[in-house]
mmCIF file of C-alpha atoms in Angstrom:
data_model
loop_
_atom_site.group_PDB
_atom_site.id
_atom_site.type_symbol
_atom_site.label_atom_id
_atom_site.label_comp_id
_atom_site.label_asym_id
_atom_site.label_seq_id
_atom_site.Cartn_x
_atom_site.Cartn_y
_atom_site.Cartn_z
ATOM 1 C CA LEU A 1 32.700 86.701 -8.700
ATOM 2 C CA THR A 2 32.009 87.297 -12.344
ATOM 3 C CA LEU A 3 29.104 85.898 -14.291
ATOM 4 C CA PRO A 4 31.193 83.346 -16.260
ATOM 5 C CA LEU A 5 32.734 82.093 -13.022
ATOM 6 C CA THR A 6 29.354 81.665 -11.284
ATOM 7 C CA ALA A 7 27.993 79.807 -14.309
ATOM 8 C CA ALA A 8 31.068 77.592 -14.488
ATOM 9 C CA LEU A 9 30.860 76.800 -10.754
ATOM 10 C CA LEU A 10 27.159 75.950 -10.919
ATOM 11 C CA GLY A 11 27.574 73.847 -14.063
ATOM 12 C CA THR A 12 30.504 71.917 -12.613
ATOM 13 C CA LEU A 13 28.666 71.357 -9.351
ATOM 14 C CA ILE A 14 25.581 69.900 -11.106
ATOM 15 C CA ALA A 15 27.695 67.798 -13.474
ATOM 16 C CA GLY A 16 29.874 66.602 -10.592
ATOM 17 C CA THR A 17 26.873 65.573 -8.482
ATOM 18 C CA ILE A 18 25.328 63.629 -11.361
ATOM 19 C CA LEU A 19 28.594 61.894 -12.198
ATOM 20 C CA TYR A 20 29.090 61.012 -8.529
ATOM 21 C CA LEU A 21 25.572 59.493 -8.345
ATOM 22 C CA LEU A 22 26.211 57.560 -11.554
ATOM 23 C CA ARG A 23 29.442 56.168 -10.183
ATOM 24 C CA ARG A 24 27.744 55.123 -6.958
ATOM 25 C CA GLY A 25 25.078 53.271 -8.919
ATOM 26 C CA HIS A 26 22.154 55.426 -7.761
ATOM 27 C CA LEU A 27 21.184 56.046 -11.397
ATOM 28 C CA TYR A 28 21.089 53.347 -14.011
ATOM 29 C CA GLY A 29 20.052 52.395 -17.531
ATOM 30 C CA SER A 30 18.232 54.976 -19.605
ATOM 31 C CA GLN A 31 18.027 57.315 -16.604
ATOM 32 C CA ALA A 32 21.816 57.302 -16.428
ATOM 33 C CA PHE A 33 22.053 58.273 -20.082
ATOM 34 C CA TRP A 34 19.592 61.131 -19.643
ATOM 35 C CA TRP A 35 21.418 62.496 -16.638
ATOM 36 C CA LEU A 36 24.800 62.124 -18.305
ATOM 37 C CA LEU A 37 23.460 64.308 -21.086
ATOM 38 C CA ALA A 38 22.165 66.809 -18.513
ATOM 39 C CA ALA A 39 25.579 66.844 -16.801
ATOM 40 C CA ALA A 40 27.368 67.474 -20.102
ATOM 41 C CA LEU A 41 24.990 70.339 -20.938
ATOM 42 C CA ALA A 42 25.351 71.911 -17.490
ATOM 43 C CA LEU A 43 29.120 71.709 -17.758
ATOM 44 C CA GLY A 44 29.202 73.054 -21.325
ATOM 45 C CA LEU A 45 26.898 75.978 -20.586
ATOM 46 C CA GLY A 46 28.798 76.681 -17.366
ATOM 47 C CA LEU A 47 32.148 76.882 -19.154
ATOM 48 C CA TRP A 48 30.851 78.700 -22.243
ATOM 49 C CA PRO A 49 27.809 80.734 -21.121
ATOM 50 C CA GLU A 50 28.017 82.924 -24.220
ATOM 51 C CA THR A 51 26.704 79.919 -26.225
ATOM 52 C CA VAL A 52 23.222 80.795 -24.957
ATOM 53 C CA ASP A 53 23.511 84.376 -26.216
ATOM 54 C CA ARG A 54 24.730 83.206 -29.609
ATOM 55 C CA LEU A 55 21.994 80.592 -29.904
ATOM 56 C CA GLY A 56 19.378 83.138 -28.803
ATOM 57 C CA LYS A 57 20.478 85.623 -31.444
ATOM 58 C CA ALA A 58 20.517 82.936 -34.126
ATOM 59 C CA LEU A 59 16.940 81.937 -33.237
ATOM 60 C CA GLY A 60 15.776 85.558 -32.962
ATOM 61 C CA VAL A 61 15.046 85.499 -29.226
ATOM 62 C CA ALA A 62 15.156 89.055 -27.840
ATOM 63 C CA TYR A 63 16.247 88.003 -24.351
ATOM 64 C CA PRO A 64 18.468 84.911 -24.747
ATOM 65 C CA PRO A 65 18.349 83.711 -21.069
ATOM 66 C CA MET A 66 14.619 83.108 -21.586
ATOM 67 C CA LEU A 67 15.525 80.596 -24.268
ATOM 68 C CA LEU A 68 17.524 78.621 -21.713
ATOM 69 C CA SER A 69 14.637 78.712 -19.195
ATOM 70 C CA VAL A 70 12.055 77.587 -21.745
ATOM 71 C CA LEU A 71 14.264 74.759 -22.967
ATOM 72 C CA ALA A 72 15.010 73.705 -19.390
ATOM 73 C CA ILE A 73 11.317 73.633 -18.453
ATOM 74 C CA PHE A 74 10.553 71.647 -21.591
ATOM 75 C CA ALA A 75 13.288 69.144 -20.774
ATOM 76 C CA ILE A 76 11.997 68.777 -17.203
ATOM 77 C CA LEU A 77 8.461 68.173 -18.495
ATOM 78 C CA VAL A 78 9.652 65.472 -20.871
ATOM 79 C CA LYS A 79 11.673 63.872 -18.107
ATOM 80 C CA MET A 80 8.684 63.892 -15.751
ATOM 81 C CA LEU A 81 6.517 62.297 -18.421
ATOM 82 C CA ILE A 82 9.060 59.552 -18.962
ATOM 83 C CA THR A 83 9.260 59.031 -15.205
ATOM 84 C CA ASP A 84 5.482 58.629 -14.959
ATOM 85 C CA ILE A 85 5.386 56.162 -17.844
ATOM 86 C CA GLU A 86 8.120 54.191 -16.119
ATOM 87 C CA LEU A 87 6.174 54.369 -12.842
ATOM 88 C CA ALA A 88 3.026 53.000 -14.475
ATOM 89 C CA ARG A 89 5.049 50.130 -15.930
ATOM 90 C CA LYS A 90 6.508 49.416 -12.511
ATOM 91 C CA GLU A 91 3.072 49.581 -10.872
ATOM 92 C CA ARG A 92 1.721 47.053 -13.368
ATOM 93 C CA ARG A 93 4.616 44.708 -12.673
ATOM 94 C CA LEU A 94 4.241 45.158 -8.918
ATOM 95 C CA ARG A 95 0.550 44.291 -9.076
ATOM 96 C CA ARG A 96 1.186 41.226 -11.268
ATOM 97 C CA LEU A 97 3.912 40.147 -8.901
ATOM 98 C CA THR A 98 1.675 40.616 -5.861
ATOM 99 C CA GLN A 99 -1.003 38.428 -7.457
ATOM 100 C CA LYS A 100 1.559 35.837 -8.501
ATOM 101 C CA LEU A 101 2.988 35.731 -4.998
ATOM 102 C CA ALA A 102 -0.474 35.078 -3.557
ATOM 103 C CA LEU A 103 -1.073 32.321 -6.136
ATOM 104 C CA LEU A 104 2.241 30.611 -5.426
ATOM 105 C CA GLU A 105 1.762 30.931 -1.682
ATOM 106 C CA TYR A 106 -1.623 29.251 -2.068
ATOM 107 C CA GLU A 107 -0.064 26.366 -3.991
ATOM 108 C CA LEU A 108 2.712 25.981 -1.428
ATOM 109 C CA ARG A 109 0.195 25.847 1.361
ATOM 110 C CA LYS A 110 -1.926 23.336 -0.519
ATOM 111 C CA ASP A 111 1.092 21.087 -1.102
ATOM 112 C CA ALA A 112 2.137 21.354 2.544
ATOM 113 C CA ASP A 113 -1.395 20.433 3.641
ATOM 114 C CA ALA A 114 -1.469 17.505 1.242
ATOM 115 C CA ALA A 115 1.888 16.315 2.554
ATOM 116 C CA ALA A 116 0.655 16.602 6.148
ATOM 117 C CA VAL A 117 -2.420 14.567 5.266
ATOM 118 C CA GLY A 118 -0.315 12.028 3.379
ATOM 119 C CA SER A 119 2.012 11.439 6.301
ATOM 120 C CA GLY A 120 -0.712 11.544 8.928
ATOM 121 C CA ALA A 121 -4.060 10.046 7.978
ATOM 122 C CA GLY A 122 -3.096 7.886 5.021
ATOM 123 C CA PRO A 123 -3.017 8.604 1.278
ATOM 124 C CA GLN A 124 -5.438 11.398 0.533
ATOM 125 C CA SER A 125 -4.601 13.752 -2.266
ATOM 126 C CA ASP A 126 -7.886 15.607 -2.613
ATOM 127 C CA ARG A 127 -7.888 19.245 -1.686
ATOM 128 C CA GLY A 128 -11.138 18.898 0.234
ATOM 129 C CA ASP A 129 -9.628 16.183 2.375
ATOM 130 C CA ALA A 130 -6.603 18.322 3.065
ATOM 131 C CA ARG A 131 -8.878 21.071 4.190
ATOM 132 C CA SER A 132 -11.039 18.985 6.493
ATOM 133 C CA ASN A 133 -7.900 17.559 8.030
ATOM 134 C CA ARG A 134 -6.623 21.053 8.723
ATOM 135 C CA ARG A 135 -9.894 21.934 10.359
ATOM 136 C CA ALA A 136 -9.838 18.843 12.513
ATOM 137 C CA GLY A 137 -6.236 19.364 13.512
ATOM 138 C CA MET B 1 -33.355 33.433 2.950
ATOM 139 C CA PRO B 2 -35.612 34.105 -0.041
ATOM 140 C CA GLN B 3 -35.404 31.437 -2.696
ATOM 141 C CA SER B 4 -35.214 31.959 -6.425
ATOM 142 C CA SER B 5 -38.349 30.954 -8.268
ATOM 143 C CA HIS B 6 -36.238 28.569 -10.331
ATOM 144 C CA SER B 7 -35.572 25.308 -8.592
ATOM 145 C CA PRO B 8 -32.227 26.452 -7.290
ATOM 146 C CA PHE B 9 -29.159 24.606 -8.438
ATOM 147 C CA GLY B 10 -31.136 21.859 -10.123
ATOM 148 C CA ARG B 11 -29.323 19.562 -12.448
ATOM 149 C CA ARG B 12 -30.495 21.319 -15.601
ATOM 150 C CA LEU B 13 -29.373 24.710 -14.384
ATOM 151 C CA ARG B 14 -25.905 23.506 -13.614
ATOM 152 C CA LEU B 15 -25.179 22.861 -17.262
ATOM 153 C CA LEU B 16 -23.024 25.528 -18.820
ATOM 154 C CA PRO B 17 -22.241 26.293 -22.491
ATOM 155 C CA GLY B 18 -20.823 23.307 -24.266
ATOM 156 C CA GLY B 19 -22.498 20.954 -21.831
ATOM 157 C CA ARG B 20 -19.961 21.640 -19.093
ATOM 158 C CA SER B 21 -21.152 21.290 -15.555
ATOM 159 C CA SER B 22 -20.744 23.956 -12.916
ATOM 160 C CA ARG B 23 -17.724 22.036 -11.671
ATOM 161 C CA HIS B 24 -15.941 24.379 -14.041
ATOM 162 C CA THR B 25 -17.245 27.415 -12.199
ATOM 163 C CA LEU B 26 -15.133 29.248 -9.649
ATOM 164 C CA PHE B 27 -16.738 31.551 -7.101
ATOM 165 C CA VAL B 28 -14.500 34.538 -6.421
ATOM 166 C CA ILE B 29 -15.001 36.757 -3.387
ATOM 167 C CA PRO B 30 -12.647 39.725 -3.075
ATOM 168 C CA ALA B 31 -12.545 40.836 0.557
ATOM 169 C CA ARG B 32 -10.764 43.467 2.588
ATOM 170 C CA ASP B 33 -11.384 43.587 6.332
ATOM 171 C CA GLU B 34 -14.642 41.652 6.052
ATOM 172 C CA GLU B 35 -14.254 39.195 8.948
ATOM 173 C CA ALA B 36 -17.587 40.323 10.354
ATOM 174 C CA SER B 37 -19.639 39.555 7.266
ATOM 175 C CA ILE B 38 -17.807 36.978 5.181
ATOM 176 C CA GLY B 39 -18.750 34.015 7.389
ATOM 177 C CA ALA B 40 -22.466 34.364 6.671
ATOM 178 C CA LEU B 41 -21.867 34.408 2.912
ATOM 179 C CA LEU B 42 -19.535 31.410 3.069
ATOM 180 C CA ASP B 43 -22.105 29.484 5.098
ATOM 181 C CA GLN B 44 -24.493 29.878 2.178
ATOM 182 C CA LEU B 45 -21.999 29.100 -0.576
ATOM 183 C CA LEU B 46 -19.784 26.349 0.770
ATOM 184 C CA PRO B 47 -22.387 23.604 1.276
ATOM 185 C CA ARG B 48 -23.241 23.923 -2.422
ATOM 186 C CA PHE B 49 -19.940 24.709 -4.061
ATOM 187 C CA GLY B 50 -17.324 23.456 -1.619
ATOM 188 C CA GLU B 51 -13.756 23.987 -2.661
ATOM 189 C CA ARG B 52 -14.706 26.032 -5.701
ATOM 190 C CA VAL B 53 -15.202 29.037 -3.434
ATOM 191 C CA LEU B 54 -12.149 31.287 -3.462
ATOM 192 C CA VAL B 55 -11.748 34.233 -1.091
ATOM 193 C CA ILE B 56 -9.105 36.803 -1.982
ATOM 194 C CA SER B 57 -8.014 38.697 1.083
ATOM 195 C CA ASP B 58 -6.849 42.106 -0.167
ATOM 196 C CA ALA B 59 -4.105 42.667 2.416
ATOM 197 C CA SER B 60 -6.756 42.558 5.148
ATOM 198 C CA ARG B 61 -5.764 43.966 8.525
ATOM 199 C CA ASP B 62 -8.215 41.712 10.349
ATOM 200 C CA ASP B 63 -8.816 37.956 10.381
ATOM 201 C CA THR B 64 -10.677 37.742 7.068
ATOM 202 C CA ALA B 65 -8.334 35.063 5.684
ATOM 203 C CA ALA B 66 -8.436 32.968 8.857
ATOM 204 C CA VAL B 67 -12.237 33.173 9.089
ATOM 205 C CA ALA B 68 -12.561 32.140 5.428
ATOM 206 C CA ARG B 69 -10.175 29.221 5.933
ATOM 207 C CA ARG B 70 -12.019 28.123 9.042
ATOM 208 C CA HIS B 71 -15.234 28.021 7.021
ATOM 209 C CA GLY B 72 -13.489 25.825 4.461
ATOM 210 C CA ALA B 73 -12.954 28.236 1.582
ATOM 211 C CA GLN B 74 -9.813 28.392 -0.542
ATOM 212 C CA VAL B 75 -7.950 31.588 0.289
ATOM 213 C CA LEU B 76 -5.524 33.776 -1.643
ATOM 214 C CA GLU B 77 -3.772 36.360 0.495
ATOM 215 C CA LEU B 78 -2.468 39.423 -1.319
ATOM 216 C CA PRO B 79 0.553 40.847 0.519
ATOM 217 C CA LEU B 80 -0.142 44.375 -0.805
ATOM 218 C CA GLN B 81 -3.504 46.070 -1.165
ATOM 219 C CA LEU B 82 -4.548 46.051 -4.812
ATOM 220 C CA GLY B 83 -8.143 47.226 -4.521
ATOM 221 C CA ALA B 84 -11.325 45.395 -5.472
ATOM 222 C CA TRP B 85 -10.360 44.928 -9.097
ATOM 223 C CA GLY B 86 -6.794 43.831 -8.352
ATOM 224 C CA ALA B 87 -8.166 41.207 -5.963
ATOM 225 C CA THR B 88 -10.789 40.074 -8.475
ATOM 226 C CA GLN B 89 -8.108 39.805 -11.133
ATOM 227 C CA ALA B 90 -6.061 37.600 -8.836
ATOM 228 C CA GLY B 91 -9.143 35.352 -8.731
ATOM 229 C CA LEU B 92 -9.386 35.379 -12.532
ATOM 230 C CA ARG B 93 -5.714 34.446 -12.773
ATOM 231 C CA PHE B 94 -6.355 31.612 -10.325
ATOM 232 C CA ALA B 95 -9.260 30.451 -12.498
ATOM 233 C CA ARG B 96 -7.117 30.525 -15.631
ATOM 234 C CA ARG B 97 -4.266 28.710 -13.931
ATOM 235 C CA ASN B 98 -6.584 25.970 -12.711
ATOM 236 C CA GLY B 99 -8.651 25.528 -15.834
ATOM 237 C CA TYR B 100 -11.983 26.999 -14.703
ATOM 238 C CA ARG B 101 -14.241 28.045 -17.577
ATOM 239 C CA GLN B 102 -16.508 30.376 -15.667
ATOM 240 C CA VAL B 103 -16.065 32.767 -12.750
ATOM 241 C CA ILE B 104 -18.812 34.222 -10.612
ATOM 242 C CA THR B 105 -17.815 37.155 -8.420
ATOM 243 C CA LEU B 106 -19.676 38.192 -5.296
ATOM 244 C CA ASP B 107 -19.040 40.959 -2.769
ATOM 245 C CA ALA B 108 -17.939 39.760 0.648
ATOM 246 C CA ASP B 109 -20.309 42.059 2.502
ATOM 247 C CA GLY B 110 -23.400 39.963 1.879
ATOM 248 C CA GLN B 111 -25.069 42.340 -0.576
ATOM 249 C CA HIS B 112 -25.506 39.649 -3.178
ATOM 250 C CA GLU B 113 -28.036 36.861 -3.003
ATOM 251 C CA PRO B 114 -26.407 33.493 -3.802
ATOM 252 C CA ALA B 115 -29.813 32.128 -4.839
ATOM 253 C CA CYS B 116 -29.578 34.425 -7.893
ATOM 254 C CA ILE B 117 -26.422 32.707 -9.173
ATOM 255 C CA PRO B 118 -28.413 30.455 -11.554
ATOM 256 C CA ASP B 119 -29.980 33.606 -13.049
ATOM 257 C CA LEU B 120 -26.522 34.909 -13.938
ATOM 258 C CA GLN B 121 -25.489 31.539 -15.337
ATOM 259 C CA ARG B 122 -28.652 31.255 -17.367
ATOM 260 C CA ALA B 123 -28.148 34.707 -18.891
ATOM 261 C CA HIS B 124 -24.569 33.731 -19.661
ATOM 262 C CA ARG B 125 -25.651 30.500 -21.296
ATOM 263 C CA GLU B 126 -28.712 31.631 -23.185
ATOM 264 C CA LEU B 127 -27.327 34.882 -24.552
ATOM 265 C CA GLY B 128 -23.815 33.645 -25.153
ATOM 266 C CA ALA B 129 -22.608 36.714 -23.251
ATOM 267 C CA ASP B 130 -19.012 36.858 -22.069
ATOM 268 C CA ILE B 131 -19.770 39.036 -19.046
ATOM 269 C CA VAL B 132 -23.109 39.088 -17.242
ATOM 270 C CA ILE B 133 -23.672 41.778 -14.641
ATOM 271 C CA GLY B 134 -26.224 41.163 -11.938
ATOM 272 C CA THR B 135 -27.999 44.469 -11.479
ATOM 273 C CA PHE B 136 -30.350 45.822 -8.906
ATOM 274 C CA PRO B 137 -31.259 49.295 -10.124
ATOM 275 C CA GLN B 138 -33.452 50.015 -7.085
ATOM 276 C CA ARG B 139 -30.385 50.123 -4.843
ATOM 277 C CA LEU B 140 -29.012 53.156 -6.655
ATOM 278 C CA SER B 141 -29.249 56.524 -4.962
ATOM 279 C CA LEU B 142 -29.981 59.605 -7.029
ATOM 280 C CA ALA B 143 -26.296 60.615 -6.963
ATOM 281 C CA ARG B 144 -25.244 57.226 -8.300
ATOM 282 C CA LYS B 145 -27.940 57.230 -10.958
ATOM 283 C CA LEU B 146 -26.667 60.599 -12.171
ATOM 284 C CA ALA B 147 -23.058 59.389 -12.088
ATOM 285 C CA TRP B 148 -23.896 56.245 -14.053
ATOM 286 C CA ARG B 149 -25.894 58.257 -16.587
ATOM 287 C CA TRP B 150 -22.852 60.480 -17.069
ATOM 288 C CA PHE B 151 -20.581 57.487 -17.645
ATOM 289 C CA ARG B 152 -23.075 55.777 -19.941
ATOM 290 C CA LEU B 153 -23.211 58.946 -21.996
ATOM 291 C CA LEU B 154 -19.423 59.225 -22.160
ATOM 292 C CA SER B 155 -18.619 55.588 -22.734
ATOM 293 C CA GLY B 156 -21.564 54.479 -24.848
ATOM 294 C CA LEU B 157 -21.958 51.442 -22.587
ATOM 295 C CA ARG B 158 -25.577 50.452 -22.192
ATOM 296 C CA VAL B 159 -25.349 49.003 -18.717
ATOM 297 C CA GLU B 160 -27.694 50.081 -15.943
ATOM 298 C CA ASP B 161 -25.545 49.284 -12.916
ATOM 299 C CA LEU B 162 -21.895 49.760 -13.807
ATOM 300 C CA THR B 163 -20.276 48.943 -10.481
ATOM 301 C CA SER B 164 -22.169 45.837 -9.459
ATOM 302 C CA GLY B 165 -19.668 43.244 -8.266
ATOM 303 C CA PHE B 166 -22.133 40.398 -8.815
ATOM 304 C CA ARG B 167 -20.931 39.157 -12.179
ATOM 305 C CA CYS B 168 -20.400 36.091 -14.288
ATOM 306 C CA TYR B 169 -17.307 35.917 -16.508
ATOM 307 C CA GLY B 170 -17.011 33.376 -19.311
ATOM 308 C CA SER B 171 -13.761 31.830 -20.478
ATOM 309 C CA ALA B 172 -13.035 34.514 -23.112
ATOM 310 C CA ALA B 173 -13.520 37.185 -20.445
ATOM 311 C CA ILE B 174 -11.310 35.275 -18.002
ATOM 312 C CA ASP B 175 -8.545 35.097 -20.615
ATOM 313 C CA LEU B 176 -8.772 38.771 -21.509
ATOM 314 C CA LEU B 177 -9.212 40.214 -18.028
ATOM 315 C CA SER B 178 -6.487 38.174 -16.382
ATOM 316 C CA ALA B 179 -3.936 39.615 -18.832
ATOM 317 C CA PRO B 180 -1.483 42.418 -17.936
ATOM 318 C CA GLU B 181 -3.504 44.824 -20.081
ATOM 319 C CA ALA B 182 -6.256 44.821 -17.456
ATOM 320 C CA THR B 183 -3.918 45.074 -14.471
ATOM 321 C CA LEU B 184 -3.630 48.845 -14.215
ATOM 322 C CA LEU B 185 -7.379 49.369 -13.978
ATOM 323 C CA ASP B 186 -8.365 50.570 -10.529
ATOM 324 C CA PHE B 187 -12.054 49.752 -10.604
ATOM 325 C CA GLN B 188 -13.991 46.857 -12.040
ATOM 326 C CA ASP B 189 -16.615 48.986 -13.739
ATOM 327 C CA VAL B 190 -16.195 51.230 -16.742
ATOM 328 C CA GLY B 191 -12.557 50.421 -17.546
ATOM 329 C CA VAL B 192 -13.122 46.679 -17.500
ATOM 330 C CA LEU B 193 -16.281 46.929 -19.592
ATOM 331 C CA LEU B 194 -14.615 49.230 -22.132
ATOM 332 C CA LEU B 195 -11.687 46.840 -22.434
ATOM 333 C CA ALA B 196 -14.090 43.936 -22.915
ATOM 334 C CA ARG B 197 -16.006 45.817 -25.580
ATOM 335 C CA ARG B 198 -12.845 46.789 -27.412
ATOM 336 C CA HIS B 199 -11.958 43.120 -27.691
ATOM 337 C CA GLY B 200 -15.370 42.205 -28.995
ATOM 338 C CA LEU B 201 -16.717 40.568 -25.852
ATOM 339 C CA ARG B 202 -20.422 40.706 -25.234
ATOM 340 C CA VAL B 203 -21.561 42.348 -22.017
ATOM 341 C CA THR B 204 -25.086 42.008 -20.758
ATOM 342 C CA GLU B 205 -26.960 42.388 -17.510
ATOM 343 C CA THR B 206 -29.690 40.629 -15.671
ATOM 344 C CA PRO B 207 -31.713 41.786 -12.684
ATOM 345 C CA VAL B 208 -30.926 40.192 -9.330
ATOM 346 C CA ARG B 209 -31.838 40.762 -5.701
ATOM 347 C CA MET B 210 -29.449 42.634 -3.461
ATOM 348 C CA TYR B 211 -29.370 43.534 0.195
ATOM 349 C CA PRO B 212 -27.919 46.438 2.122
ATOM 350 C CA ARG B 213 -24.334 45.894 3.197
ATOM 351 C CA ARG B 214 -24.099 43.854 6.407
ATOM 352 C CA ALA B 215 -20.968 45.626 7.620
ATOM 353 C CA GLY B 216 -18.178 47.773 6.279
ATOM 354 C CA GLN B 217 -18.415 50.510 3.704
ATOM 355 C CA SER B 218 -18.610 50.851 -0.041
ATOM 356 C CA ARG B 219 -15.100 51.347 -1.333
ATOM 357 C CA VAL B 220 -16.039 53.757 -4.051
ATOM 358 C CA PHE B 221 -18.562 55.790 -2.120
ATOM 359 C CA ALA B 222 -16.545 56.058 1.088
ATOM 360 C CA SER B 223 -16.043 59.815 1.169
ATOM 361 C CA TRP B 224 -16.659 62.805 -1.058
ATOM 362 C CA LEU B 225 -12.976 63.030 -1.812
ATOM 363 C CA THR B 226 -12.920 59.402 -2.973
ATOM 364 C CA VAL B 227 -16.031 60.027 -5.048
ATOM 365 C CA ALA B 228 -14.439 63.061 -6.675
ATOM 366 C CA GLY B 229 -11.263 61.097 -7.433
ATOM 367 C CA TYR B 230 -13.292 58.218 -8.806
ATOM 368 C CA MET B 231 -15.442 60.461 -11.011
ATOM 369 C CA LEU B 232 -12.388 62.254 -12.395
ATOM 370 C CA GLN B 233 -10.449 59.075 -13.060
ATOM 371 C CA THR B 234 -13.339 57.255 -14.705
ATOM 372 C CA THR B 235 -14.273 60.308 -16.776
ATOM 373 C CA LEU B 236 -10.702 60.488 -18.028
ATOM 374 C CA LEU B 237 -10.779 56.780 -18.823
ATOM 375 C CA CYS B 238 -13.973 57.222 -20.855
ATOM 376 C CA VAL B 239 -12.595 60.217 -22.733
ATOM 377 C CA ALA B 240 -9.309 58.451 -23.441
ATOM 378 C CA ARG B 241 -11.200 55.501 -24.902
ATOM 379 C CA ILE B 242 -13.440 57.526 -27.215
ATOM 380 C CA GLY B 243 -13.186 56.039 -30.670
ATOM 381 C CA HIS B 244 -12.165 52.638 -29.367
ATOM 382 C CA PHE B 245 -15.470 51.114 -30.326
ATOM 383 C CA GLY B 246 -16.089 47.726 -31.773
ATOM 384 C CA GLY B 247 -17.484 44.581 -30.329
ATOM 385 C CA ARG B 248 -21.065 43.533 -30.502
ATOM 386 C CA ALA B 249 -24.060 45.443 -29.327
ATOM 387 C CA THR B 250 -25.123 44.724 -25.787
ATOM 388 C CA ARG B 251 -28.546 43.366 -25.108
ATOM 389 C CA SER B 252 -30.448 43.490 -21.898
ATOM 390 C CA TYR B 253 -31.645 40.185 -20.567
ATOM 391 C CA GLU B 254 -34.752 39.927 -18.459
ATOM 392 C CA ALA B 255 -34.585 36.946 -16.185
ATOM 393 C CA GLN B 256 -37.811 35.935 -14.489
ATOM 394 C CA VAL B 257 -36.688 36.649 -10.964
#
């Protein structure tokens, strides 16, 4: 194996995996866009690894592969940050939803109790009456 | 049960700001696995406040919800554990949804003396405060006193007992703290008070009586690891909020307990 071939194989493998996951619907929305970009970069750098050397020289980096590593780490950090922001948003929604579920469940129960009282011991709509009926029954 | 020196729950004391009666007050009790202690508290509260007592079972693994229902309280059951603040917020959302103008929160473990409720309400009424914290500085251990001093220094909050769960929230506080902005807070203390201050709410405190916990354990001071996590998180919260000042100065209110 030569270096260009190894790079091309690795790049294609990463890009292929991402594209497969996208097609299967395991990635979606803005995540999908981010990973599509990552797949394109992996494929591009795999097919034309000399791009890194050229870019390194242009930016005055003595050892061009380091440039790739630094950029990759930076990209991973940004991605992780975005993931955590998204997680916090999801956590907030989950907590709101949990509270809402409890509130709605309470109202359902109250209505069911009121209905039970209404059909059983005559017309009583007060919550307190519903409760005492439940205790008695 | 020791009685408050004020004729407890007399007609005059039940009047709230704007002449509203305490029919507009909801009593919120967040509880997780408190079946052993919640009954005693409900026995004290329910004869006076009836269906305005709301227990929020924070995904309890025991019969907390059933015990509360049997005693005649209203019960919200959270399907996932949200912590003390998440449960309290569920109570605030309930209050907002049902038009209550005032919320009084008590711990389920029997630490708080229901006879002191009028003291909280009086501080709320007479000072026009949006949040009144019932404090009992004598209960604080040296470690807690140091921790609170640290947070007071960082946050600029002038509150003696930051974590006390014996509080009175007015309608402005109910509106603000039931909003999504307050949902990601993990504890009811510094974060909630900082948020309130940032929105110009007035926070004050009044001394009350408290008892040792009847059963169960403090959630914050459960283990050293929890304490460390709590200290770190709250410190970060204080630091992140530096510069977010505003609101009115807090005043301490001395009730004649």
